[in-house]
Short mmCIF file of C-alpha atoms in Angstrom, two decimals:
data_model
loop_
_atom_site.label_atom_id
_atom_site.label_comp_id
_atom_site.label_asym_id
_atom_site.label_seq_id
_atom_site.Cartn_x
_atom_site.Cartn_y
_atom_site.Cartn_z
CA UNK A 1 -86.94 -41.40 0.17
CA UNK A 2 -83.38 -40.13 0.00
CA UNK A 3 -83.13 -41.42 -3.57
CA UNK A 4 -86.31 -39.54 -4.53
CA UNK A 5 -85.00 -36.23 -3.12
CA UNK A 6 -81.76 -36.74 -4.97
CA UNK A 7 -83.67 -37.42 -8.21
CA UNK A 8 -85.70 -34.24 -7.76
CA UNK A 9 -82.54 -32.21 -7.18
CA UNK A 10 -80.85 -33.73 -10.24
CA UNK A 11 -83.96 -33.06 -12.34
CA UNK A 12 -84.06 -29.43 -11.14
CA UNK A 13 -80.40 -28.91 -11.97
CA UNK A 14 -80.83 -30.53 -15.38
CA UNK A 15 -83.82 -28.29 -16.09
CA UNK A 16 -81.78 -25.20 -15.26
CA UNK A 17 -78.81 -26.45 -17.29
CA UNK A 18 -81.01 -27.02 -20.32
CA UNK A 19 -82.39 -23.52 -20.05
CA UNK A 20 -85.93 -24.57 -19.22
CA UNK A 21 -85.94 -22.62 -15.94
CA UNK A 22 -84.19 -19.62 -17.45
CA UNK A 23 -87.29 -17.71 -18.63
CA UNK A 24 -88.42 -17.06 -15.06
CA UNK A 25 -84.97 -15.94 -13.98
CA UNK A 26 -84.52 -13.96 -17.19
CA UNK A 27 -87.87 -12.19 -16.74
CA UNK A 28 -86.92 -11.24 -13.21
CA UNK A 29 -83.49 -10.06 -14.33
CA UNK A 30 -85.10 -8.20 -17.22
CA UNK A 31 -87.50 -6.42 -14.84
CA UNK A 32 -84.61 -5.42 -12.56
CA UNK A 33 -82.56 -4.22 -15.52
CA UNK A 34 -85.50 -2.29 -16.95
CA UNK A 35 -86.15 -0.68 -13.54
CA UNK A 36 -82.46 0.25 -13.27
CA UNK A 37 -82.43 1.77 -16.76
CA UNK A 38 -85.62 3.71 -16.06
CA UNK A 39 -84.17 5.02 -12.80
CA UNK A 40 -80.96 6.07 -14.55
CA UNK A 41 -82.94 7.79 -17.32
CA UNK A 42 -85.10 9.63 -14.78
CA UNK A 43 -82.03 10.78 -12.85
CA UNK A 44 -80.35 11.95 -16.07
CA UNK A 45 -83.45 13.90 -17.12
CA UNK A 46 -83.80 15.46 -13.68
CA UNK A 47 -80.18 16.52 -13.68
CA UNK A 48 -80.36 18.04 -17.14
CA UNK A 49 -81.56 21.48 -18.02
CA UNK A 50 -83.43 20.10 -21.01
CA UNK A 51 -86.93 18.74 -20.78
CA UNK A 52 -87.77 15.74 -22.90
CA UNK A 53 -89.63 16.72 -26.05
CA UNK A 54 -93.40 16.54 -25.69
CA UNK A 55 -94.89 14.20 -28.29
CA UNK A 56 -96.98 16.90 -29.94
CA UNK A 57 -98.33 14.74 -32.77
CA UNK A 58 -101.75 13.53 -31.65
CA UNK A 59 -101.48 15.31 -28.28
CA UNK A 60 -104.87 17.00 -28.52
CA UNK A 61 -106.53 13.69 -29.41
CA UNK A 62 -104.85 11.87 -26.52
CA UNK A 63 -105.90 14.63 -24.13
CA UNK A 64 -109.49 14.64 -25.35
CA UNK A 65 -109.72 10.95 -24.43
CA UNK A 66 -108.78 11.60 -20.80
CA UNK A 67 -111.58 11.79 -18.22
CA UNK A 68 -112.81 15.22 -17.11
CA UNK A 69 -111.36 14.65 -13.64
CA UNK A 70 -107.88 14.07 -15.08
CA UNK A 71 -104.82 14.34 -12.91
CA UNK A 72 -101.45 15.85 -13.67
CA UNK A 73 -100.14 12.29 -13.95
CA UNK A 74 -102.77 11.50 -16.63
CA UNK A 75 -101.75 14.59 -18.56
CA UNK A 76 -98.03 13.81 -18.38
CA UNK A 77 -98.70 10.27 -19.61
CA UNK A 78 -100.55 11.75 -22.59
CA UNK A 79 -97.69 14.18 -23.24
CA UNK A 80 -95.07 11.37 -23.21
CA UNK A 81 -96.89 8.22 -24.36
CA UNK A 82 -94.87 5.07 -23.78
CA UNK A 83 -91.88 6.90 -22.24
CA UNK A 84 -92.01 6.00 -18.56
CA UNK A 85 -88.67 7.66 -17.78
CA UNK A 86 -89.77 10.98 -19.26
CA UNK A 87 -93.14 10.75 -17.49
CA UNK A 88 -91.51 10.16 -14.12
CA UNK A 89 -88.87 12.85 -14.58
CA UNK A 90 -91.42 15.45 -15.65
CA UNK A 91 -93.79 14.56 -12.82
CA UNK A 92 -90.94 14.82 -10.33
CA UNK A 93 -89.96 18.23 -11.67
CA UNK A 94 -93.54 19.50 -11.82
CA UNK A 95 -94.47 18.39 -8.34
CA UNK A 96 -91.18 18.45 -6.48
CA UNK A 97 -89.24 21.51 -7.50
CA UNK A 98 -90.40 25.07 -7.95
CA UNK A 99 -87.30 27.17 -7.41
CA UNK A 100 -86.95 30.33 -9.47
CA UNK A 101 -84.47 30.05 -12.29
CA UNK A 102 -84.95 26.30 -12.42
CA UNK A 103 -87.00 26.24 -15.60
CA UNK A 104 -85.24 27.02 -18.85
CA UNK A 105 -87.47 27.64 -21.87
CA UNK A 106 -87.91 23.95 -22.66
CA UNK A 107 -88.92 23.04 -19.13
CA UNK A 108 -91.12 26.12 -18.92
CA UNK A 109 -92.90 25.02 -22.09
CA UNK A 110 -93.35 21.51 -20.68
CA UNK A 111 -94.75 22.89 -17.43
CA UNK A 112 -97.08 25.30 -19.20
CA UNK A 113 -98.28 22.64 -21.67
CA UNK A 114 -99.09 20.34 -18.76
CA UNK A 115 -101.26 22.98 -17.10
CA UNK A 116 -102.93 23.97 -20.36
CA UNK A 117 -103.62 20.27 -20.89
CA UNK A 118 -105.51 20.12 -17.63
CA UNK A 119 -108.01 22.54 -19.21
CA UNK A 120 -108.39 20.41 -22.32
CA UNK A 121 -111.77 18.90 -21.45
CA UNK A 122 -114.03 18.55 -24.51
CA UNK A 123 -117.09 20.75 -24.33
CA UNK A 124 -115.59 23.27 -21.89
CA UNK A 125 -115.11 26.90 -22.87
CA UNK A 126 -111.36 26.61 -22.30
CA UNK A 127 -111.28 23.58 -24.64
CA UNK A 128 -112.83 25.60 -27.46
CA UNK A 129 -110.40 28.46 -26.78
CA UNK A 130 -107.40 26.13 -26.87
CA UNK A 131 -108.60 24.58 -30.13
CA UNK A 132 -109.16 28.06 -31.61
CA UNK A 133 -105.56 28.98 -30.77
CA UNK A 134 -104.20 25.89 -32.52
CA UNK A 135 -104.15 23.26 -29.78
CA UNK A 136 -102.32 22.70 -26.52
CA UNK A 137 -98.79 23.02 -27.89
CA UNK A 138 -99.49 26.29 -29.70
CA UNK A 139 -101.41 27.74 -26.75
CA UNK A 140 -98.48 26.98 -24.43
CA UNK A 141 -96.06 28.63 -26.88
CA UNK A 142 -98.29 31.72 -27.07
CA UNK A 143 -98.56 31.95 -23.28
CA UNK A 144 -94.82 31.68 -22.76
CA UNK A 145 -94.08 34.04 -25.63
CA UNK A 146 -96.49 36.65 -24.29
CA UNK A 147 -94.74 36.78 -20.94
CA UNK A 148 -97.73 38.16 -19.02
CA UNK A 149 -101.53 37.97 -18.95
CA UNK A 150 -102.14 41.35 -20.57
CA UNK A 151 -99.93 40.59 -23.55
CA UNK A 152 -101.49 37.14 -23.95
CA UNK A 153 -104.99 38.62 -23.97
CA UNK A 154 -103.85 41.06 -26.65
CA UNK A 155 -102.45 38.21 -28.76
CA UNK A 156 -105.26 35.72 -28.17
CA UNK A 157 -108.17 38.11 -28.26
CA UNK A 158 -111.48 37.17 -26.64
CA UNK A 159 -110.72 33.47 -26.37
CA UNK A 160 -107.70 34.23 -24.20
CA UNK A 161 -109.85 35.14 -21.22
CA UNK A 162 -111.16 31.56 -21.07
CA UNK A 163 -107.60 30.37 -20.54
CA UNK A 164 -105.99 33.12 -18.42
CA UNK A 165 -108.48 32.84 -15.58
CA UNK A 166 -108.01 29.09 -15.21
CA UNK A 167 -106.22 27.78 -12.18
CA UNK A 168 -102.47 27.60 -12.46
CA UNK A 169 -102.06 29.12 -15.92
CA UNK A 170 -100.64 32.49 -14.85
CA UNK A 171 -98.44 30.86 -12.20
CA UNK A 172 -97.08 28.16 -14.50
CA UNK A 173 -96.88 29.88 -17.89
CA UNK A 174 -95.61 33.41 -17.20
#
């Protein structure tokens, strides 16, 4: 019996030495390293005054594929496809911090685009208004550029009223 245990131990050590057991250890180490890098990237983004750039190309299409009962997390994932660090940093900023003076123009645009994106449900009046104004990115730029609801309505015309009255737009875009 003692000889068998020793043989098993020798076989296990030989397997590790030959690299046959390495993939499991490497995968675990890779996951830890990836988690560490993501955490560092999130912390760097949160500390910076610059928001990550929204991936505008295909944004409207990605948003139109989201369910009508979309969450802010769904929207942020569509805004930053495949960039987990940016998604987490933006979600943390959108949900965790609301101090005045915190948002520079880039973060303000990101915040506004996220809330405009929540309205981007195909078939809804707000959806048609957003599309008429050139999509989510352009609508967010117009809202921020206008500075207040009255000026936005002047710029956007009749379609603007479908957007201005929606929950969170005035609070998050002006």
